[in-house]
Amino acid sequence: MLKEIKQYACLGYVFLLLSGLQLLNAQPGNILFVDDDGGDSYQTEYLSRLIKYNLRYSSWSIQMSGIPNSDLLKEYNIVIWETGWGSLNSSRESILQSYLDAGGKLFISGQGIVQYDNSFRNNYLHAKYYSSYCEQTPMKGNDAHPISINLNFEVPLCVNLVSVSTDAISLFYLSGSTTQSLGLCYEGIYKVVLLNFNFGYYYYYVPTQTKDEILYRAMKWLGYYRIKISGTVRDTNGNSMDNVKLKLNGNSLGSVTANNNGYYEFRELQDGYYTIIPEKEGYKFTPREKSLSFLTGEISSQDFVGEKVESVEFKIVNNLFNPRKSQSVKITYDIPTTSKGSLKIYTVNGELIKTLLDGEILAGGYEFLWNGTNDSNEEVASGLYLIHLQGTSLNEIKKIILVK
């Protein structure tokens, strides 16, 4: 029987996992969302925002699959646990306590979580029941904390207010009374964000943008985004190069421009695989690109050296090759200006075999590998082939020989 649905929001894929199988690809930076609302649909208020902000997550329904064990939780950097109107029993608290003792990061929300006190709620959630409040409830965001700054809202139903332990920080509190809180955060060997109300229900009253900000800021504070890549671009004389465009490919896409000191940085990245490619009209760069993976923290000194390209350089490395011996031909070119053009491989009779590039040929230095296959990924026959680089004021042909 299917026991769990695992979903990666950033990829748009849904994986169905069978009971007893370990979760796959649970990398640091991923989120486990635990639906503990007893069959209600409050989870949509969370999941829609995880998708909106392109946050990778897996989902677990307690109604479908039972209570997850602590080992499963420990596979994830962040756990979001929502109880709807409900509370936590001792089994749930024991699992969460084990996760937090291991340095976990927990976002937990529910109307009944702090209806009464016990050791877990006082010592791990850092909250103590204060009172119930059953009037229109104006809540003030703590402007001294990045999660709650400039966020104020009202909840119209009864809420359970808490007093916050001295080692934690109140995020939202009853206007005029900082001792009566509706949310808090704690940071020590573990991190906790507690919203002691049904976050999934109040979408009728709390502005959508406010809820967007709460969840996004909480994920950021808990550490979903925690990677920064930076470096410097200099010329061959060691002088800084400005206005160099650095393109980022991989788990996140984007580009930045080096400043007057040649410095660039990509911030708030998630774990994954990345390639950085520098570009500037009339220059080639060493290295041509940098590939990075399994990153944590700040990755600095990802530097490049730019060299001005005065004329076209078109080279073939290993122009006699045997693809059946895992050999390939390397095609490199350096051009001073960007132009429309193509890089194609032909037989000596003019038959098109392979299109490596067709469109914009960017200024700078680039390389391609050809493994002896055509556009249908079929092996081509042994023989002499022509590589044609063509563009504005650009018409270069090189010969290569394929042997088997």
GROMACS .gro file of N, CA and C in nm, residues 70-180:
model
  333
   70SER      N    1   1.196   0.928   1.454
   70SER     CA    2   1.294   1.036   1.465
   70SER      C    3   1.407   1.020   1.364
   71ASP      N    4   1.440   0.896   1.326
   71ASP     CA    5   1.546   0.877   1.227
   71ASP      C    6   1.507   0.938   1.093
   72LEU      N    7   1.380   0.928   1.057
   72LEU     CA    8   1.335   0.989   0.933
   72LEU      C    9   1.347   1.141   0.942
   73LEU      N   10   1.304   1.198   1.054
   73LEU     CA   11   1.313   1.343   1.070
   73LEU      C   12   1.457   1.391   1.058
   74LYS      N   13   1.550   1.313   1.110
   74LYS     CA   14   1.691   1.354   1.111
   74LYS      C   15   1.753   1.356   0.972
   75GLU      N   16   1.683   1.299   0.874
   75GLU     CA   17   1.731   1.307   0.736
   75GLU      C   18   1.710   1.447   0.678
   76TYR      N   19   1.638   1.531   0.749
   76TYR     CA   20   1.600   1.662   0.695
   76TYR      C   21   1.657   1.775   0.779
   77ASN      N   22   1.697   1.878   0.708
   77ASN     CA   23   1.751   1.996   0.775
   77ASN      C   24   1.643   2.072   0.851
   78ILE      N   25   1.522   2.076   0.795
   78ILE     CA   26   1.410   2.149   0.856
   78ILE      C   27   1.287   2.059   0.856
   79VAL      N   28   1.213   2.061   0.966
   79VAL     CA   29   1.084   1.993   0.975
   79VAL      C   30   0.976   2.097   1.002
   80ILE      N   31   0.872   2.095   0.919
   80ILE     CA   32   0.751   2.175   0.945
   80ILE      C   33   0.644   2.078   0.994
   81TRP      N   34   0.592   2.105   1.114
   81TRP     CA   35   0.492   2.015   1.174
   81TRP      C   36   0.369   2.098   1.206
   82GLU      N   37   0.256   2.066   1.140
   82GLU     CA   38   0.133   2.142   1.167
   82GLU      C   39   0.027   2.050   1.225
   83THR      N   40  -0.039   2.097   1.332
   83THR     CA   41  -0.138   2.015   1.401
   83THR      C   42  -0.280   2.066   1.382
   84GLY      N   43  -0.300   2.170   1.301
   84GLY     CA   44  -0.435   2.224   1.283
   84GLY      C   45  -0.490   2.274   1.415
   85TRP      N   46  -0.605   2.216   1.455
   85TRP     CA   47  -0.664   2.251   1.584
   85TRP      C   48  -0.610   2.163   1.697
   86GLY      N   49  -0.534   2.061   1.662
   86GLY     CA   50  -0.494   1.961   1.759
   86GLY      C   51  -0.369   1.996   1.838
   87SER      N   52  -0.326   1.898   1.915
   87SER     CA   53  -0.212   1.915   2.004
   87SER      C   54  -0.110   1.806   1.975
   88LEU      N   55  -0.018   1.785   2.066
   88LEU     CA   56   0.084   1.682   2.055
   88LEU      C   57   0.068   1.584   2.170
   89ASN      N   58   0.073   1.454   2.139
   89ASN     CA   59   0.075   1.356   2.247
   89ASN      C   60   0.220   1.323   2.282
   90SER      N   61   0.238   1.236   2.379
   90SER     CA   62   0.373   1.206   2.429
   90SER      C   63   0.460   1.140   2.322
   91SER      N   64   0.400   1.058   2.234
   91SER     CA   65   0.477   0.992   2.129
   91SER      C   66   0.534   1.095   2.032
   92ARG      N   67   0.452   1.189   1.992
   92ARG     CA   68   0.497   1.294   1.901
   92ARG      C   69   0.605   1.380   1.967
   93GLU      N   70   0.582   1.414   2.093
   93GLU     CA   71   0.680   1.497   2.164
   93GLU      C   72   0.814   1.427   2.178
   94SER      N   73   0.811   1.297   2.202
   94SER     CA   74   0.936   1.221   2.215
   94SER      C   75   1.016   1.221   2.085
   95ILE      N   76   0.946   1.206   1.973
   95ILE     CA   77   1.012   1.207   1.842
   95ILE      C   78   1.071   1.344   1.812
   96LEU      N   79   0.994   1.449   1.839
   96LEU     CA   80   1.044   1.585   1.815
   96LEU      C   81   1.159   1.618   1.908
   97GLN      N   82   1.153   1.571   2.032
   97GLN     CA   83   1.262   1.596   2.125
   97GLN      C   84   1.391   1.533   2.077
   98SER      N   85   1.383   1.410   2.026
   98SER     CA   86   1.501   1.343   1.973
   98SER      C   87   1.558   1.418   1.853
   99TYR      N   88   1.469   1.467   1.767
   99TYR     CA   89   1.512   1.544   1.649
   99TYR      C   90   1.582   1.673   1.691
  100LEU      N   91   1.526   1.743   1.788
  100LEU     CA   92   1.587   1.868   1.833
  100LEU      C   93   1.719   1.842   1.906
  101ASP      N   94   1.727   1.736   1.985
  101ASP     CA   95   1.851   1.703   2.054
  101ASP      C   96   1.965   1.678   1.955
  102ALA      N   97   1.929   1.635   1.834
  102ALA     CA   98   2.029   1.608   1.730
  102ALA      C   99   2.062   1.734   1.650
  103GLY      N  100   2.011   1.849   1.693
  103GLY     CA  101   2.042   1.974   1.624
  103GLY      C  102   1.943   2.011   1.516
  104GLY      N  103   1.821   1.959   1.523
  104GLY     CA  104   1.721   1.985   1.421
  104GLY      C  105   1.669   2.127   1.422
  105LYS      N  106   1.593   2.158   1.317
  105LYS     CA  107   1.532   2.290   1.301
  105LYS      C  108   1.384   2.270   1.275
  106LEU      N  109   1.302   2.322   1.366
  106LEU     CA  110   1.159   2.291   1.368
  106LEU      C  111   1.074   2.416   1.354
  107PHE      N  112   0.981   2.411   1.259
  107PHE     CA  113   0.873   2.510   1.248
  107PHE      C  114   0.746   2.436   1.286
  108ILE      N  115   0.680   2.477   1.395
  108ILE     CA  116   0.563   2.405   1.442
  108ILE      C  117   0.449   2.503   1.466
  109SER      N  118   0.329   2.463   1.421
  109SER     CA  119   0.213   2.550   1.433
  109SER      C  120   0.090   2.467   1.464
  110GLY      N  121   0.007   2.517   1.556
  110GLY     CA  122  -0.117   2.449   1.588
  110GLY      C  123  -0.191   2.520   1.700
  111GLN      N  124  -0.323   2.514   1.695
  111GLN     CA  125  -0.406   2.585   1.793
  111GLN      C  126  -0.392   2.526   1.933
  112GLY      N  127  -0.375   2.393   1.941
  112GLY     CA  128  -0.379   2.330   2.073
  112GLY      C  129  -0.245   2.291   2.130
  113ILE      N  130  -0.136   2.332   2.067
  113ILE     CA  131  -0.003   2.287   2.109
  113ILE      C  132   0.028   2.328   2.252
  114VAL      N  133  -0.013   2.448   2.292
  114VAL     CA  134   0.025   2.499   2.425
  114VAL      C  135  -0.097   2.521   2.514
  115GLN      N  136  -0.197   2.435   2.502
  115GLN     CA  137  -0.315   2.449   2.588
  115GLN      C  138  -0.283   2.413   2.733
  116TYR      N  139  -0.179   2.336   2.752
  116TYR     CA  140  -0.135   2.306   2.888
  116TYR      C  141   0.017   2.288   2.886
  117ASP      N  142   0.075   2.289   3.001
  117ASP     CA  143   0.221   2.283   3.014
  117ASP      C  144   0.269   2.141   3.038
  118ASN      N  145   0.387   2.112   2.986
  118ASN     CA  146   0.462   1.993   3.025
  118ASN      C  147   0.609   2.021   2.997
  119SER      N  148   0.694   1.924   3.023
  119SER     CA  149   0.838   1.945   3.010
  119SER      C  150   0.878   1.978   2.868
  120PHE      N  151   0.820   1.908   2.770
  120PHE     CA  152   0.859   1.934   2.631
  120PHE      C  153   0.822   2.075   2.589
  121ARG      N  154   0.701   2.117   2.620
  121ARG     CA  155   0.657   2.249   2.577
  121ARG      C  156   0.732   2.360   2.648
  122ASN      N  157   0.761   2.338   2.776
  122ASN     CA  158   0.833   2.441   2.851
  122ASN      C  159   0.980   2.446   2.814
  123ASN      N  160   1.044   2.329   2.797
  123ASN     CA  161   1.189   2.323   2.783
  123ASN      C  162   1.238   2.312   2.639
  124TYR      N  163   1.154   2.261   2.549
  124TYR     CA  164   1.196   2.247   2.409
  124TYR      C  165   1.128   2.348   2.317
  125LEU      N  166   1.001   2.376   2.343
  125LEU     CA  167   0.934   2.481   2.266
  125LEU      C  168   0.948   2.617   2.334
  126HIS      N  169   0.997   2.617   2.457
  126HIS     CA  170   1.030   2.740   2.530
  126HIS      C  171   0.908   2.829   2.548
  127ALA      N  172   0.793   2.764   2.571
  127ALA     CA  173   0.667   2.835   2.589
  127ALA      C  174   0.595   2.781   2.713
  128LYS      N  175   0.527   2.870   2.782
  128LYS     CA  176   0.445   2.832   2.896
  128LYS      C  177   0.307   2.894   2.878
  129TYR      N  178   0.205   2.811   2.896
  129TYR     CA  179   0.069   2.860   2.877
  129TYR      C  180   0.043   2.981   2.965
  130TYR      N  181  -0.016   3.085   2.905
  130TYR     CA  182  -0.044   3.209   2.978
  130TYR      C  183  -0.194   3.226   2.998
  131SER      N  184  -0.270   3.232   2.888
  131SER     CA  185  -0.414   3.249   2.899
  131SER      C  186  -0.478   3.228   2.763
  132SER      N  187  -0.609   3.210   2.762
  132SER     CA  188  -0.685   3.209   2.638
  132SER      C  189  -0.746   3.347   2.617
  133TYR      N  190  -0.749   3.388   2.492
  133TYR     CA  191  -0.799   3.522   2.460
  133TYR      C  192  -0.902   3.506   2.350
  134CYS      N  193  -1.027   3.546   2.376
  134CYS     CA  194  -1.136   3.517   2.284
  134CYS      C  195  -1.204   3.642   2.231
  135GLU      N  196  -1.127   3.742   2.204
  135GLU     CA  197  -1.179   3.862   2.139
  135GLU      C  198  -1.101   3.884   2.010
  136GLN      N  199  -1.145   3.984   1.932
  136GLN     CA  200  -1.066   4.021   1.815
  136GLN      C  201  -0.924   4.048   1.863
  137THR      N  202  -0.827   3.976   1.807
  137THR     CA  203  -0.693   3.976   1.865
  137THR      C  204  -0.594   4.047   1.774
  138PRO      N  205  -0.559   4.171   1.804
  138PRO     CA  206  -0.456   4.239   1.725
  138PRO      C  207  -0.318   4.195   1.770
  139MET      N  208  -0.240   4.142   1.677
  139MET     CA  209  -0.107   4.092   1.710
  139MET      C  210  -0.002   4.185   1.651
  140LYS      N  211   0.099   4.214   1.732
  140LYS     CA  212   0.208   4.303   1.691
  140LYS      C  213   0.332   4.220   1.665
  141GLY      N  214   0.396   4.244   1.550
  141GLY     CA  215   0.521   4.175   1.520
  141GLY      C  216   0.638   4.239   1.592
  142ASN      N  217   0.731   4.158   1.637
  142ASN     CA  218   0.851   4.207   1.703
  142ASN      C  219   0.943   4.268   1.597
  143ASP      N  220   0.958   4.400   1.599
  143ASP     CA  221   1.037   4.467   1.496
  143ASP      C  222   1.187   4.448   1.514
  144ALA      N  223   1.226   4.381   1.621
  144ALA     CA  224   1.369   4.356   1.644
  144ALA      C  225   1.414   4.221   1.589
  145HIS      N  226   1.321   4.146   1.526
  145HIS     CA  227   1.358   4.013   1.474
  145HIS      C  228   1.324   4.004   1.326
  146PRO      N  229   1.410   3.941   1.245
  146PRO     CA  230   1.388   3.937   1.100
  146PRO      C  231   1.264   3.860   1.057
  147ILE      N  232   1.214   3.768   1.138
  147ILE     CA  233   1.093   3.695   1.100
  147ILE      C  234   0.970   3.784   1.109
  148SER      N  235   0.964   3.869   1.209
  148SER     CA  236   0.839   3.939   1.242
  148SER      C  237   0.841   4.089   1.219
  149ILE      N  238   0.953   4.145   1.176
  149ILE     CA  239   0.960   4.290   1.160
  149ILE      C  240   0.854   4.340   1.062
  150ASN      N  241   0.781   4.443   1.104
  150ASN     CA  242   0.678   4.509   1.022
  150ASN      C  243   0.561   4.417   0.985
  151LEU      N  244   0.539   4.312   1.061
  151LEU     CA  245   0.426   4.223   1.035
  151LEU      C  246   0.326   4.231   1.151
  152ASN      N  247   0.211   4.289   1.124
  152ASN     CA  248   0.104   4.301   1.222
  152ASN      C  249  -0.024   4.244   1.161
  153PHE      N  250  -0.106   4.177   1.242
  153PHE     CA  251  -0.228   4.117   1.189
  153PHE      C  252  -0.328   4.096   1.303
  154GLU      N  253  -0.448   4.055   1.267
  154GLU     CA  254  -0.551   4.025   1.366
  154GLU      C  255  -0.603   3.884   1.345
  155VAL      N  256  -0.634   3.817   1.455
  155VAL     CA  257  -0.703   3.688   1.448
  155VAL      C  258  -0.833   3.702   1.526
  156PRO      N  259  -0.945   3.657   1.469
  156PRO     CA  260  -1.076   3.688   1.527
  156PRO      C  261  -1.130   3.585   1.625
  157LEU      N  262  -1.062   3.472   1.641
  157LEU     CA  263  -1.114   3.366   1.725
  157LEU      C  264  -1.028   3.351   1.850
  158CYS      N  265  -1.068   3.257   1.935
  158CYS     CA  266  -0.991   3.234   2.057
  158CYS      C  267  -0.851   3.184   2.025
  159VAL      N  268  -0.754   3.234   2.096
  159VAL     CA  269  -0.617   3.189   2.081
  159VAL      C  270  -0.559   3.161   2.219
  160ASN      N  271  -0.458   3.075   2.222
  160ASN     CA  272  -0.388   3.044   2.346
  160ASN      C  273  -0.258   3.122   2.348
  161LEU      N  274  -0.249   3.217   2.436
  161LEU     CA  275  -0.129   3.299   2.446
  161LEU      C  276  -0.030   3.234   2.542
  162VAL      N  277   0.098   3.256   2.517
  162VAL     CA  278   0.202   3.196   2.600
  162VAL      C  279   0.295   3.304   2.652
  163SER      N  280   0.360   3.272   2.761
  163SER     CA  281   0.475   3.351   2.803
  163SER      C  282   0.599   3.281   2.750
  164VAL      N  283   0.697   3.358   2.710
  164VAL     CA  284   0.815   3.306   2.641
  164VAL      C  285   0.930   3.294   2.741
  165SER      N  286   1.001   3.181   2.736
  165SER     CA  287   1.114   3.164   2.827
  165SER      C  288   1.220   3.270   2.802
  166THR      N  289   1.303   3.294   2.902
  166THR     CA  290   1.400   3.403   2.893
  166THR      C  291   1.506   3.381   2.786
  167ASP      N  292   1.526   3.257   2.742
  167ASP     CA  293   1.627   3.229   2.640
  167ASP      C  294   1.568   3.227   2.499
  168ALA      N  295   1.439   3.256   2.485
  168ALA     CA  296   1.373   3.261   2.355
  168ALA      C  297   1.328   3.404   2.326
  169ILE      N  298   1.273   3.425   2.206
  169ILE     CA  299   1.233   3.559   2.162
  169ILE      C  300   1.088   3.555   2.116
  170SER      N  301   1.008   3.647   2.166
  170SER     CA  302   0.870   3.659   2.121
  170SER      C  303   0.867   3.719   1.981
  171LEU      N  304   0.789   3.658   1.892
  171LEU     CA  305   0.776   3.708   1.755
  171LEU      C  306   0.649   3.791   1.737
  172PHE      N  307   0.537   3.740   1.786
  172PHE     CA  308   0.409   3.810   1.775
  172PHE      C  309   0.344   3.811   1.913
  173TYR      N  310   0.297   3.925   1.954
  173TYR     CA  311   0.239   3.936   2.087
  173TYR      C  312   0.118   4.027   2.083
  174LEU      N  313   0.032   4.009   2.184
  174LEU     CA  314  -0.088   4.090   2.196
  174LEU      C  315  -0.048   4.237   2.208
  175SER      N  316  -0.106   4.319   2.122
  175SER     CA  317  -0.070   4.461   2.122
  175SER      C  318  -0.084   4.519   2.262
  176GLY      N  319   0.023   4.583   2.307
  176GLY     CA  320   0.023   4.644   2.439
  176GLY      C  321   0.071   4.553   2.549
  177SER      N  322   0.102   4.426   2.517
  177SER     CA  323   0.146   4.333   2.621
  177SER      C  324   0.248   4.236   2.562
  178THR      N  325   0.375   4.267   2.576
  178THR     CA  326   0.480   4.183   2.518
  178THR      C  327   0.495   4.050   2.590
  179THR      N  328   0.427   4.033   2.704
  179THR     CA  329   0.439   3.906   2.778
  179THR      C  330   0.338   3.802   2.730
  180GLN      N  331   0.243   3.840   2.644
  180GLN     CA  332   0.142   3.747   2.595
  180GLN      C  333   0.165   3.724   2.446
   0.00000   0.00000   0.00000
